[in-house]
Short mmCIF file of C-alpha atoms in Angstrom, two decimals:
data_model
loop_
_atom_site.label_atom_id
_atom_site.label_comp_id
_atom_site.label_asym_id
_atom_site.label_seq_id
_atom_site.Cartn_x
_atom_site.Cartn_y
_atom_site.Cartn_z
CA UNK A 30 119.86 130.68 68.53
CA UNK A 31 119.23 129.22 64.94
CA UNK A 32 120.92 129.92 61.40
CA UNK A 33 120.06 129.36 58.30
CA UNK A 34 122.16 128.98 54.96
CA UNK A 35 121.33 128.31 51.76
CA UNK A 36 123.96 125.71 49.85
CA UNK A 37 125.27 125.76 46.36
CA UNK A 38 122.88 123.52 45.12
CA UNK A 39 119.91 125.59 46.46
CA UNK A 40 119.20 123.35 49.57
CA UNK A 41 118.11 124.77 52.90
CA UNK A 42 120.16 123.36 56.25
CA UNK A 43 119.07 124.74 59.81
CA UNK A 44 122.46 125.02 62.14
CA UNK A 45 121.26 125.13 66.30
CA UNK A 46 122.18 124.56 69.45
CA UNK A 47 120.92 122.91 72.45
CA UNK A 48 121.93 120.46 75.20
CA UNK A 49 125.53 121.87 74.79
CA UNK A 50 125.78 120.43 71.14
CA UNK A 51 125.56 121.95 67.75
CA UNK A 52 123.21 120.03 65.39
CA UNK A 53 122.03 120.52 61.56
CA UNK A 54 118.49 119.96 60.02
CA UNK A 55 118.80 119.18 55.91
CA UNK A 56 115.23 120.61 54.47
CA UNK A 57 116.62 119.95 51.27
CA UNK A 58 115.62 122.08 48.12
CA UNK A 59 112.91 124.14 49.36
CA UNK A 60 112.08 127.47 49.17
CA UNK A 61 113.68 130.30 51.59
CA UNK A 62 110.32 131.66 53.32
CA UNK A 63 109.98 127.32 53.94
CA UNK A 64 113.42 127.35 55.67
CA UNK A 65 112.67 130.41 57.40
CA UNK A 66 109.65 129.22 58.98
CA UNK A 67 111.35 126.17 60.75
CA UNK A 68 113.83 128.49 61.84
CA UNK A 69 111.79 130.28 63.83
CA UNK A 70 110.07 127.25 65.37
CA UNK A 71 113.30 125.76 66.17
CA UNK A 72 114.02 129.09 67.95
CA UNK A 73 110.45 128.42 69.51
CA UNK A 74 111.34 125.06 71.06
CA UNK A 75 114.56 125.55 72.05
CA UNK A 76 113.05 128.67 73.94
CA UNK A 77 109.77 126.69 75.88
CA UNK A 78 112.58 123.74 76.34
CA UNK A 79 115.61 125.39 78.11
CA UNK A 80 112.45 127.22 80.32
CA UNK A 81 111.03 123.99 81.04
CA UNK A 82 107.87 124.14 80.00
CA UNK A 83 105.84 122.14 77.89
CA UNK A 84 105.31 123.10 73.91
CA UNK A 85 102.32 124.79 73.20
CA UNK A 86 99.35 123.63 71.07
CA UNK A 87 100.73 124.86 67.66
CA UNK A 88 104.14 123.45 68.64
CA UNK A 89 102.66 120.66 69.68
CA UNK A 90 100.93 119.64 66.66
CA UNK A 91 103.71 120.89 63.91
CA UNK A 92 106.46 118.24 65.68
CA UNK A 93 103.95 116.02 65.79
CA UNK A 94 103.16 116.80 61.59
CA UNK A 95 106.86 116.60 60.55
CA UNK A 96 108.03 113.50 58.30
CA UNK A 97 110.08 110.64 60.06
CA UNK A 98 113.61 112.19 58.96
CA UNK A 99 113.05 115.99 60.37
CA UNK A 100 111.16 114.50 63.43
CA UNK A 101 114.19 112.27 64.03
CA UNK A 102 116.92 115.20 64.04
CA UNK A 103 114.82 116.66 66.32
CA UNK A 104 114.84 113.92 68.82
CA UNK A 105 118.38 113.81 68.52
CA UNK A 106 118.97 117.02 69.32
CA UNK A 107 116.33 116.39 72.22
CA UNK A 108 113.51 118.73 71.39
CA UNK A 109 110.91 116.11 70.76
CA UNK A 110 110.72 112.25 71.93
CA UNK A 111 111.48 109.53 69.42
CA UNK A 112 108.56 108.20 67.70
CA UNK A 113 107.54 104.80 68.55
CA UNK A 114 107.36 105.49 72.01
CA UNK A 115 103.65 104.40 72.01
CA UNK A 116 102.99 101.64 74.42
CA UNK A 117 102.23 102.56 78.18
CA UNK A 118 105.54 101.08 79.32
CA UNK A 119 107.67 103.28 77.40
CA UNK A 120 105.26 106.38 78.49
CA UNK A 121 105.84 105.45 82.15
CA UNK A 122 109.86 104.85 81.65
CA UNK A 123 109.68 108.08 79.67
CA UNK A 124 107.91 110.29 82.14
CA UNK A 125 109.99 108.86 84.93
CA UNK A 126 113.34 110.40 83.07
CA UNK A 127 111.53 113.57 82.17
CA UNK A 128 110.90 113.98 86.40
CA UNK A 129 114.37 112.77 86.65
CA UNK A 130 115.40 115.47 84.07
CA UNK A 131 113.36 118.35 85.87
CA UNK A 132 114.82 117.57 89.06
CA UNK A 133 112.07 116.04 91.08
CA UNK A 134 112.80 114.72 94.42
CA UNK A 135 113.75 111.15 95.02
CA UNK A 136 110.33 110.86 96.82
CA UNK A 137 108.32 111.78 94.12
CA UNK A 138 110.35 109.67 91.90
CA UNK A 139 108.90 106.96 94.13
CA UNK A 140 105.56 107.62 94.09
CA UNK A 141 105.43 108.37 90.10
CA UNK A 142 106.91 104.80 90.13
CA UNK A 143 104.15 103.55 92.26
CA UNK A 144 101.22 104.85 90.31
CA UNK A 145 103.27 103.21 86.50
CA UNK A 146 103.41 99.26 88.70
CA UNK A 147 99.69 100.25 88.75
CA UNK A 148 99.26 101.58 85.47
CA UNK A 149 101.56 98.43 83.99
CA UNK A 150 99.48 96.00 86.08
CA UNK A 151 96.16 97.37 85.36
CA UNK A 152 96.98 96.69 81.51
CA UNK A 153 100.40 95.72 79.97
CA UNK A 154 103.51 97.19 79.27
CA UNK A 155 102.72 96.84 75.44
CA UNK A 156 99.20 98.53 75.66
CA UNK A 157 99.06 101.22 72.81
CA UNK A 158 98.53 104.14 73.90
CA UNK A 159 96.04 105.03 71.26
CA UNK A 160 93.73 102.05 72.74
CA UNK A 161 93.16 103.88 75.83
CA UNK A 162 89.70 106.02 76.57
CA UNK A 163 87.79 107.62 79.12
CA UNK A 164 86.29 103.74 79.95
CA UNK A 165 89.53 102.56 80.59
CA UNK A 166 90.79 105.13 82.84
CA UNK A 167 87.37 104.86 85.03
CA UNK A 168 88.11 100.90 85.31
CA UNK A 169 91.86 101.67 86.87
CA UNK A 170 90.18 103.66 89.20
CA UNK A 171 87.96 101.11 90.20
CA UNK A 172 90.61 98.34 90.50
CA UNK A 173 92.54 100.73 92.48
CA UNK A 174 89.53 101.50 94.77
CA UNK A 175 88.68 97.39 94.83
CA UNK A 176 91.86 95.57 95.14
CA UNK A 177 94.58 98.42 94.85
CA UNK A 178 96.62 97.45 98.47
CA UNK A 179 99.63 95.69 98.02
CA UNK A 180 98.74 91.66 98.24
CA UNK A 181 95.19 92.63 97.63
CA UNK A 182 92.24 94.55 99.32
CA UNK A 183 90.86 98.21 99.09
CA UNK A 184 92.55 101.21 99.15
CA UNK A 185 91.54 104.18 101.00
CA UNK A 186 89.28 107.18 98.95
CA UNK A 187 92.12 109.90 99.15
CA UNK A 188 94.96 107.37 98.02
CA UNK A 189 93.20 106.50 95.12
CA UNK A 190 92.31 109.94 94.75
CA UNK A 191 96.04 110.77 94.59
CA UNK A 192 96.94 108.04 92.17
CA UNK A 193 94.29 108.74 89.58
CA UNK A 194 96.16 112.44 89.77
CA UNK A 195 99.12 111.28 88.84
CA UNK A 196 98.16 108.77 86.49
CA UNK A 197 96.18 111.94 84.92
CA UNK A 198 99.81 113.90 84.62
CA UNK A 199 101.63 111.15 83.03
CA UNK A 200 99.06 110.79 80.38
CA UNK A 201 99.17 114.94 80.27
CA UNK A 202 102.93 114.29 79.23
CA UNK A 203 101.78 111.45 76.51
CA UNK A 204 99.29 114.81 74.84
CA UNK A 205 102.48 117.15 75.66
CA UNK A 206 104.83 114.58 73.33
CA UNK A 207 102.47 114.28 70.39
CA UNK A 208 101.87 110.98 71.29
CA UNK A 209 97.93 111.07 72.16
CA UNK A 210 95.81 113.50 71.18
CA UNK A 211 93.58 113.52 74.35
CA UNK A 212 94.38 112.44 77.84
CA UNK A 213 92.02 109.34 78.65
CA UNK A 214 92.28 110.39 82.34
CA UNK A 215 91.09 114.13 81.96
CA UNK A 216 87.50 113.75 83.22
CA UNK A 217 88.83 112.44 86.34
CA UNK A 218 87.59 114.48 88.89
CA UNK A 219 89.87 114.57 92.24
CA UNK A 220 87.80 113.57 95.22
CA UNK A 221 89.11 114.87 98.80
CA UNK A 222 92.57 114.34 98.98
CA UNK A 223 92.64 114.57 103.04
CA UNK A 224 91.54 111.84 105.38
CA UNK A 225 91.09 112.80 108.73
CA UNK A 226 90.16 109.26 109.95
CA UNK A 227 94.26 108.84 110.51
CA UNK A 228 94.18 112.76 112.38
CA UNK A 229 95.74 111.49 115.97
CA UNK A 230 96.94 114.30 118.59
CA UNK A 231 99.66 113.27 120.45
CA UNK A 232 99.45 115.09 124.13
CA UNK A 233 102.67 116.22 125.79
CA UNK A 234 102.43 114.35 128.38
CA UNK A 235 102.93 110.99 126.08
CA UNK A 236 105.95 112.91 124.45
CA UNK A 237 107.54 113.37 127.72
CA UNK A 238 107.46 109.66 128.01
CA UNK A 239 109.21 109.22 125.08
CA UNK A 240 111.78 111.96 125.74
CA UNK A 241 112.46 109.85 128.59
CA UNK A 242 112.19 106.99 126.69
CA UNK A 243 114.72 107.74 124.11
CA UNK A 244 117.91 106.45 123.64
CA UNK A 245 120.07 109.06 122.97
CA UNK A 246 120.08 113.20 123.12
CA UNK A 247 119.73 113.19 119.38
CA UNK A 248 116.76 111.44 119.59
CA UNK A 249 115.38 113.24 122.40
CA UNK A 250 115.97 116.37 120.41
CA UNK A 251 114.32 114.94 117.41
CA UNK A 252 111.32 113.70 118.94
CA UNK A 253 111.18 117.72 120.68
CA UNK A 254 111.61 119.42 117.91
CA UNK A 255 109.14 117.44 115.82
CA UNK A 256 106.35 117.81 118.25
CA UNK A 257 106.51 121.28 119.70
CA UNK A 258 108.39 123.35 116.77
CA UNK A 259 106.27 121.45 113.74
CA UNK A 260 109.90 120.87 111.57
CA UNK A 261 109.36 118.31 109.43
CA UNK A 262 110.84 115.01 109.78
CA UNK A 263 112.74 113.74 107.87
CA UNK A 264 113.88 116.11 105.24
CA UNK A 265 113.91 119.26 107.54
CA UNK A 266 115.65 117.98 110.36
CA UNK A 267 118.11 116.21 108.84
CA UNK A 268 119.27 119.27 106.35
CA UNK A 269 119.63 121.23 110.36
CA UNK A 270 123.28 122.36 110.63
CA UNK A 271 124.23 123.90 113.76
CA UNK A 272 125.44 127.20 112.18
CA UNK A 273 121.75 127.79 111.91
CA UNK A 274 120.80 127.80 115.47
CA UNK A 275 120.86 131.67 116.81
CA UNK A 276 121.15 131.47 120.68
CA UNK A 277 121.53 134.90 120.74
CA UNK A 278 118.48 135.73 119.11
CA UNK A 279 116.32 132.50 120.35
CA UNK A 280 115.92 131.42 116.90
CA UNK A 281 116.92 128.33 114.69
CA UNK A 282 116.76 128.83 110.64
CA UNK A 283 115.29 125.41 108.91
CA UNK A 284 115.63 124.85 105.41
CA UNK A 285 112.56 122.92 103.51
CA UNK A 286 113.37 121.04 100.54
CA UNK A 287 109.81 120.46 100.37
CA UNK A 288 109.00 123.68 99.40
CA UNK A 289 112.23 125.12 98.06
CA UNK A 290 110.85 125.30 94.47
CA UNK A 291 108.19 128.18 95.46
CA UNK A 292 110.22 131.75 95.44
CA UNK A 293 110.82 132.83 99.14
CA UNK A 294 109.68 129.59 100.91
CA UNK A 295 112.70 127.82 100.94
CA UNK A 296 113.71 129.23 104.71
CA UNK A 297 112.08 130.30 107.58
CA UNK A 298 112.93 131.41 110.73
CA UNK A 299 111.48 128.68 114.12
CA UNK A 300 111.93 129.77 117.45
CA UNK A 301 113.57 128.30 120.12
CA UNK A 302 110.49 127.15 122.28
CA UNK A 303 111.09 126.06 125.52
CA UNK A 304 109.57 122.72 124.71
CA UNK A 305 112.55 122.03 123.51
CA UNK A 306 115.53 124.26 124.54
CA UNK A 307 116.48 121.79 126.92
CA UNK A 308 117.23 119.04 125.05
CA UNK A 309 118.88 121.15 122.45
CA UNK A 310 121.25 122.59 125.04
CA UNK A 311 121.80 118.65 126.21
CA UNK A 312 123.21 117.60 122.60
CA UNK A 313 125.00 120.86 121.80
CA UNK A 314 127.18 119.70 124.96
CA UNK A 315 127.34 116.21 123.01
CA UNK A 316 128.07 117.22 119.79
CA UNK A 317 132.08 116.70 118.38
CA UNK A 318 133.86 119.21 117.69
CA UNK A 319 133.69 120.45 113.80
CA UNK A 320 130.45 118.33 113.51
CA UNK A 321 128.09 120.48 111.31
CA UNK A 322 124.65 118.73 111.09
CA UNK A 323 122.61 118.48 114.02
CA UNK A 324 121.14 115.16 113.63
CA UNK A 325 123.97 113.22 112.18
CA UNK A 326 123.08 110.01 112.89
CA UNK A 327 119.18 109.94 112.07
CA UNK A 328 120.02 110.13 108.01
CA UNK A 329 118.12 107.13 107.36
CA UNK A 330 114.98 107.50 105.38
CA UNK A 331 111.63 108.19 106.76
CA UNK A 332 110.61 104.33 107.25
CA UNK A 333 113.42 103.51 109.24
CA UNK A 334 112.78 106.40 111.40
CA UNK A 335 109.49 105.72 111.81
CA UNK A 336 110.04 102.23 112.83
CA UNK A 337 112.82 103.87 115.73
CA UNK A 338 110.54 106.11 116.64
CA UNK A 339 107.37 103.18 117.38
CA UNK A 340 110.27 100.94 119.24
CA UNK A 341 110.69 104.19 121.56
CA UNK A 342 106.80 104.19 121.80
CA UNK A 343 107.29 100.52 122.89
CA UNK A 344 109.59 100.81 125.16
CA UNK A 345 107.90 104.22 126.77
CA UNK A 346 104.18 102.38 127.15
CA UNK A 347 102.91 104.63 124.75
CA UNK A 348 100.21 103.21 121.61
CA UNK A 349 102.01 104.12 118.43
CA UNK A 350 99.57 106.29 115.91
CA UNK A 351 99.33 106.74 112.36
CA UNK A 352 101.12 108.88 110.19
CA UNK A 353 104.02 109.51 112.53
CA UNK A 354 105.46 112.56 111.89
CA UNK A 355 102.50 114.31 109.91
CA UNK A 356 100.42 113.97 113.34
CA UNK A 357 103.84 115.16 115.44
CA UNK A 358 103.42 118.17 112.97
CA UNK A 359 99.82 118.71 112.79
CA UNK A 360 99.51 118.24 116.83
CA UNK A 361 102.40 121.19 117.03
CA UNK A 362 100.50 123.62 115.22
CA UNK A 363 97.58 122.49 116.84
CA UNK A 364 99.03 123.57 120.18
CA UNK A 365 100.60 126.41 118.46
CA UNK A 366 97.51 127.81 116.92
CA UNK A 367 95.91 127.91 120.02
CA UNK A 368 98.57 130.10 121.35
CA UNK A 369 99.85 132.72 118.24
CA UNK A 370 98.20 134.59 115.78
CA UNK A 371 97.77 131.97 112.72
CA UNK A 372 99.79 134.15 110.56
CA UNK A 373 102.88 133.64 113.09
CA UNK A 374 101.95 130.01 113.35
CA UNK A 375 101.94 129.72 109.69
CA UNK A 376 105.40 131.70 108.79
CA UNK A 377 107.03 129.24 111.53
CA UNK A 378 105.80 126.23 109.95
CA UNK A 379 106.34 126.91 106.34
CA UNK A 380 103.24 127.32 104.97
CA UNK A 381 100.13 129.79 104.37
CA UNK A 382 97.45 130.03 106.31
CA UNK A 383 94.88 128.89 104.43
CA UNK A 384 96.80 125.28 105.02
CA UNK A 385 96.68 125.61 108.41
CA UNK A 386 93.31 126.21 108.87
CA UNK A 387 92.82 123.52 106.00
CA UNK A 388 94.62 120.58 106.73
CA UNK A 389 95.95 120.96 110.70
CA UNK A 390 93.61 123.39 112.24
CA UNK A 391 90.99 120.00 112.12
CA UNK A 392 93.21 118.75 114.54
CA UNK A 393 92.61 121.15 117.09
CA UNK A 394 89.06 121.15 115.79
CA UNK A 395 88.87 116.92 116.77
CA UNK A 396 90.63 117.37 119.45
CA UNK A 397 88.10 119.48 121.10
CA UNK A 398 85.24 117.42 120.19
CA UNK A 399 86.73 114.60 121.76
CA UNK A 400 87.73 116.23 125.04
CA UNK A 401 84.13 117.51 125.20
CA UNK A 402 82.53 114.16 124.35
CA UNK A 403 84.61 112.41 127.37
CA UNK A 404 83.25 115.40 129.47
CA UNK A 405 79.73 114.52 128.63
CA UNK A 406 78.45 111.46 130.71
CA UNK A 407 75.36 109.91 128.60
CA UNK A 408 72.48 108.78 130.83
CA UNK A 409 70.26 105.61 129.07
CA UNK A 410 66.76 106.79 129.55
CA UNK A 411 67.44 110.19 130.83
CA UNK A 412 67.87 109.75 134.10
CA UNK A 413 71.57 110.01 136.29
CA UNK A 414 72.64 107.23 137.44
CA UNK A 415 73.86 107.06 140.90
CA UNK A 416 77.58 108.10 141.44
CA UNK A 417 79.53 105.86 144.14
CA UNK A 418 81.14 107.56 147.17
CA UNK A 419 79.17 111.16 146.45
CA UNK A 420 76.72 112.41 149.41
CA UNK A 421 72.75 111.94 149.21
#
């Protein structure tokens, strides 16, 4: 991975590659058991690098301890960051191309950029780095708790909650580069991070009006599938190719890219419910001949869909709710759960079932309380009051 060679005039040069390229390090006259020992940590970083994982401590801190000239071949060669990169601006643009680097999704791109307008607006893009302590990071919270909503106004507990995470991850990065030696948002503890106040179940019988109320047999399908088979919308339904569907077998594969960076939970198999079949078997007859995806003309991104999906509510009579597709989901498994064993439930909606009784069981949980609350009829004083039309 690394060589080493010794030149006429007794100077050590380092000869590695990485990134595709082949790039020298000039130690200069030193002596061999020197030469040999950045060698091997060379070997190291190239190692934790093409892994993708972040340097250890004692990597860490001998890039961060080598002179301007060696530290600069190194960021050449794109094992360590150039030095100077110590205002918050270029950590934000910095950790933004690392994500961009590793892959992220475009979604998480846009919520990393989201938390660095807060970061940048909180202080400035020339804040130093080294300026920054445990103070600061408790004040950012604040603002974002205080006046953190675009055009002013509080934010809610669990979105601050998430921001403060990933504000605590970019900094993480800043310790990873050798830039900081501690993370000024480490003692930030992460309050609940779920907010049932925006729970809403959605009945059937309100879906059925906007089946009805739907302008097309894509959309009827979509609004279906979403509610009664829990596939989320929109990444999993628009990655739904009709090769997938099994009507042999009753079964429709779904890919997540949501979870396609866990081992084994990239697919799973969904029933065909019969929620649903129907309008599935209404735009199979639609669909054009050699057309592969299923939903071909609901590609837009999950705003615009949403915004479809609440003129259909209009249109139907139907109160749009919060958190459109997350409640579509949650009131699925909801109905689901109260059907199937959870571990069934859970395999069909791609996840374990510790999240389902965490995060959507509390549907069905609210749900109930509800229902029994509007059973209950509260009497002022204790006494029944009298019922009209009912014999004495």
């Amino acid at each position: 991975m690394a060589s080493r060679s010794t030149r006429p005039n007794g100077h050590q040069w380092i000869f590695f590659s990485f990134g595709g390229k082949r790039h020298t390090v000039r130690l200069g006259k030193v002596k061999p058991a020197v030469a040999a020992d950045f060698q091997r940590r060379i070997e190291l970083a190239i190692e934790t690098k093409n892994i993708g994982l972040p340097y250890d401590p004692e990597t860490r801190a001998w890039v961060a301890s080598l002179g301007d000239r060696h530290h600069a071949n190194l960021a050449k060669a794109g094992l360590a960051e150039p030095r100077g990169a110590r205002t918050l601006k270029q950590l934000c643009d910095a950790f933004v191309r690392h994500l961009e680097r590793e892959g992220a999704k475009p979604r998480t791109i846009a919520n990393v950029k989201v938390v660095t307008r807060n970061l940048l607006n909180h202080f400035s893009d020339d804040q130093k780095l080294e300026t920054l302590g445990i103070e600061h990071a408790a004040d950012f919270r604040s603002e974002l708790r205080d006046f953190g909503r675009v055009g002013g106004g509080s934010l809610e507990r669990t979105t601050v909650s998430r921001r403060v995470r990933r504000a605590r991850e970019i900094f993480e990065y800043a310790v990873d580069c050798g830039w900081i030696e501690v993370n000024p948002f480490a003692k930030q503890k992460r309050w609940n991070e779920v907010n049932t106040a925006r729970d809403h179940y959605i009945a059937p019988a309100d879906i059925a009006k906007l089946i009805r109320a739907a302008p097309s047999a894509e959309w009827k399908l979509l609004i279906a599938l979403t509610r009664y088979a829990g596939v989320r919308c929109p990444s999993e339904v628009q990655a739904l190719l009709w090769e997938w569907i099994n009507d042999r077998e009753g079964t429709l594969r779904v890919y997540s890219p949501k979870t396609a960076h866990h081992p084994g939970r990239d697919w799973r198999t969904v029933p065909i419910f019969a929620e649903f079949a129907d309008q599935l078997t209404a735009l199979r007859r639609e669909a054009l001949i050699g057309q592969t995806h299923v939903f071909p003309n609901c590609q837009a991104n999950g705003s615009a869909l949403t915004a479809k999906l609440n003129r259909i509510c209009k249109a139907a009579k139907v109160e749009p709710w919060p958190k459109a597709w997350v409640n579509m989901r949650a009131s699925a498994e909801r109905d689901l759960l109260l059907n199937h064993p959870i571990d069934d439930v859970a395999s069909w909606l791609g996840h374990s079932p510790q999240t389902a009784l965490r995060h959507y069981n509390r549907v069905a949980k609210d749900q109930r309380t509800r229902d029994a609350g509007r059973a209950l009829r509260v009497f002022k004083g204790g006494e029944e009051p009298e019922v009209k039309g009912e014999a004495s």
